[in-house]
């Protein structure tokens, strides 16, 4: 299975820019997607196919990358962005998720 | 507005069966593939099974093959997951998801609120 590696946690101040990385153990073309999960809630799609903003998602969120290295950027970060962010690939079977990056605000 | 509402979770003994349902609304159910994704307590996300828009194709992760069956009733806009021979490692919140588009590879565009399945004696 394709392993997706994310840093476990980040802490930033409101108004700053934050980049969350996801590295795949093998190429996934552009089929990397990003989700936000707040405590006690279901995940929510933010970015699909590496750089496409999902419907209703603020333009503060953006995605980039291809192949094996991908980044989710939030600029500027707001207090409501406190959550865990997961990457997911759908190019190689089976679909796999990263372990998640917990974003905390200072 | 897309809505996915799961039901059927609860406490079940190892080796027993349970059937989950997901009632969909706010979109043309028969146009989209659907999937189940699970999350063990305080753990990450894990894809479980996918079904095509018309039910003709199904896909499973290896650990549930032969034990779980995904199905759908397009007339009722409902997705199902029949889980047999349940194991403790199947304990998780199960999310119903809808595909983002009509073709593959795809992504999980919409998620239900989840239903908790606890496998324990």
Short mmCIF file of C-alpha atoms in Angstrom, two decimals, chain A:
data_model
loop_
_atom_site.label_atom_id
_atom_site.label_comp_id
_atom_site.label_asym_id
_atom_site.label_seq_id
_atom_site.Cartn_x
_atom_site.Cartn_y
_atom_site.Cartn_z
CA UNK A 1 0.00 0.00 0.00
CA UNK A 2 1.06 3.60 -0.58
CA UNK A 3 2.21 5.13 2.68
CA UNK A 4 1.53 8.84 3.21
CA UNK A 5 3.76 10.57 5.74
CA UNK A 6 2.65 13.73 7.52
CA UNK A 7 4.26 15.66 10.37
CA UNK A 8 2.26 14.93 13.56
CA UNK A 9 1.62 18.44 14.83
CA UNK A 10 2.13 22.14 14.18
CA UNK A 11 1.47 25.25 16.26
CA UNK A 12 1.01 28.65 14.65
CA UNK A 13 -0.36 32.06 15.58
CA UNK A 14 -3.50 33.51 14.01
CA UNK A 15 -2.70 35.55 10.92
CA UNK A 16 0.37 33.52 10.04
CA UNK A 17 0.86 31.25 7.04
CA UNK A 18 1.19 27.50 7.63
CA UNK A 19 2.20 24.71 5.26
CA UNK A 20 1.30 21.10 5.98
CA UNK A 21 3.25 18.50 4.06
CA UNK A 22 2.38 15.01 2.83
CA UNK A 23 4.94 12.69 1.24
CA UNK A 24 3.89 9.54 -0.61
CA UNK A 25 6.00 6.37 -0.69
CA UNK A 26 5.34 6.13 -4.44
CA UNK A 27 3.99 8.44 -7.11
CA UNK A 28 0.31 9.35 -6.99
CA UNK A 29 0.17 11.60 -10.06
CA UNK A 30 -2.03 14.53 -8.97
CA UNK A 31 -4.52 12.36 -7.06
CA UNK A 32 -3.83 13.74 -3.62
CA UNK A 33 -6.71 15.18 -1.61
CA UNK A 34 -6.92 17.03 1.70
CA UNK A 35 -9.51 16.86 4.49
CA UNK A 36 -10.11 18.82 7.68
CA UNK A 37 -11.50 17.10 10.77
CA UNK A 38 -12.49 19.07 13.84
CA UNK A 39 -12.95 17.26 17.18
CA UNK A 40 -16.17 15.25 17.29
CA UNK A 41 -16.98 15.94 13.64
CA UNK A 42 -16.73 14.10 10.35
CA UNK A 43 -13.93 14.92 7.91
CA UNK A 44 -14.58 17.65 5.34
CA UNK A 45 -13.05 17.84 1.88
CA UNK A 46 -10.84 20.91 1.39
CA UNK A 47 -8.74 20.23 -1.71
CA UNK A 48 -9.08 17.59 -4.43
CA UNK A 49 -6.59 16.56 -7.10
CA UNK A 50 -3.72 18.39 -5.42
CA UNK A 51 -4.81 21.96 -6.04
CA UNK A 52 -8.56 22.24 -6.61
CA UNK A 53 -10.56 24.03 -3.92
CA UNK A 54 -13.69 22.15 -2.86
CA UNK A 55 -17.04 23.91 -2.97
CA UNK A 56 -17.60 26.36 -0.12
CA UNK A 57 -14.01 26.19 1.16
CA UNK A 58 -12.41 29.60 1.86
CA UNK A 59 -9.70 30.74 -0.54
CA UNK A 60 -7.31 30.89 2.44
CA UNK A 61 -6.79 27.18 1.77
CA UNK A 62 -4.67 26.08 -1.18
CA UNK A 63 -2.89 22.95 -2.32
CA UNK A 64 0.15 22.20 -4.44
CA UNK A 65 2.42 19.38 -5.51
CA UNK A 66 2.59 16.38 -7.80
CA UNK A 67 4.20 12.96 -7.84
CA UNK A 68 5.22 12.24 -4.25
CA UNK A 69 5.36 15.62 -2.46
CA UNK A 70 2.30 17.69 -1.67
CA UNK A 71 1.50 20.70 0.49
CA UNK A 72 -1.63 22.18 2.00
CA UNK A 73 -1.25 25.89 2.79
CA UNK A 74 -3.47 28.03 4.97
CA UNK A 75 -2.86 31.78 4.66
CA UNK A 76 -3.80 33.48 6.86
CA UNK A 77 -4.60 31.01 9.64
CA UNK A 78 -7.70 31.74 11.70
CA UNK A 79 -8.69 30.45 15.15
CA UNK A 80 -11.40 28.26 13.57
CA UNK A 81 -8.73 26.32 11.65
CA UNK A 82 -7.80 24.33 14.76
CA UNK A 83 -8.24 20.77 13.50
CA UNK A 84 -6.49 17.66 12.22
CA UNK A 85 -5.66 17.66 8.52
CA UNK A 86 -5.44 14.41 6.56
CA UNK A 87 -4.07 13.77 3.09
CA UNK A 88 -5.43 10.91 0.98
CA UNK A 89 -4.29 9.38 -2.32
CA UNK A 90 -6.54 7.62 -4.82
CA UNK A 91 -4.03 6.85 -7.62
CA UNK A 92 -2.79 3.52 -6.24
CA UNK A 93 -5.02 0.76 -4.88
CA UNK A 94 -6.12 0.78 -2.14
CA UNK A 95 -6.88 4.40 -1.31
CA UNK A 96 -4.80 5.39 1.70
CA UNK A 97 -4.72 8.26 4.18
CA UNK A 98 -1.94 9.96 6.06
CA UNK A 99 -1.97 9.75 9.86
CA UNK A 100 -2.97 13.40 10.10
CA UNK A 101 -1.37 16.67 11.17
CA UNK A 102 -2.88 18.31 14.24
CA UNK A 103 -2.87 22.07 13.87
CA UNK A 104 -2.96 24.08 17.07
CA UNK A 105 -3.15 27.83 17.42
CA UNK A 106 -0.90 29.67 19.82
#
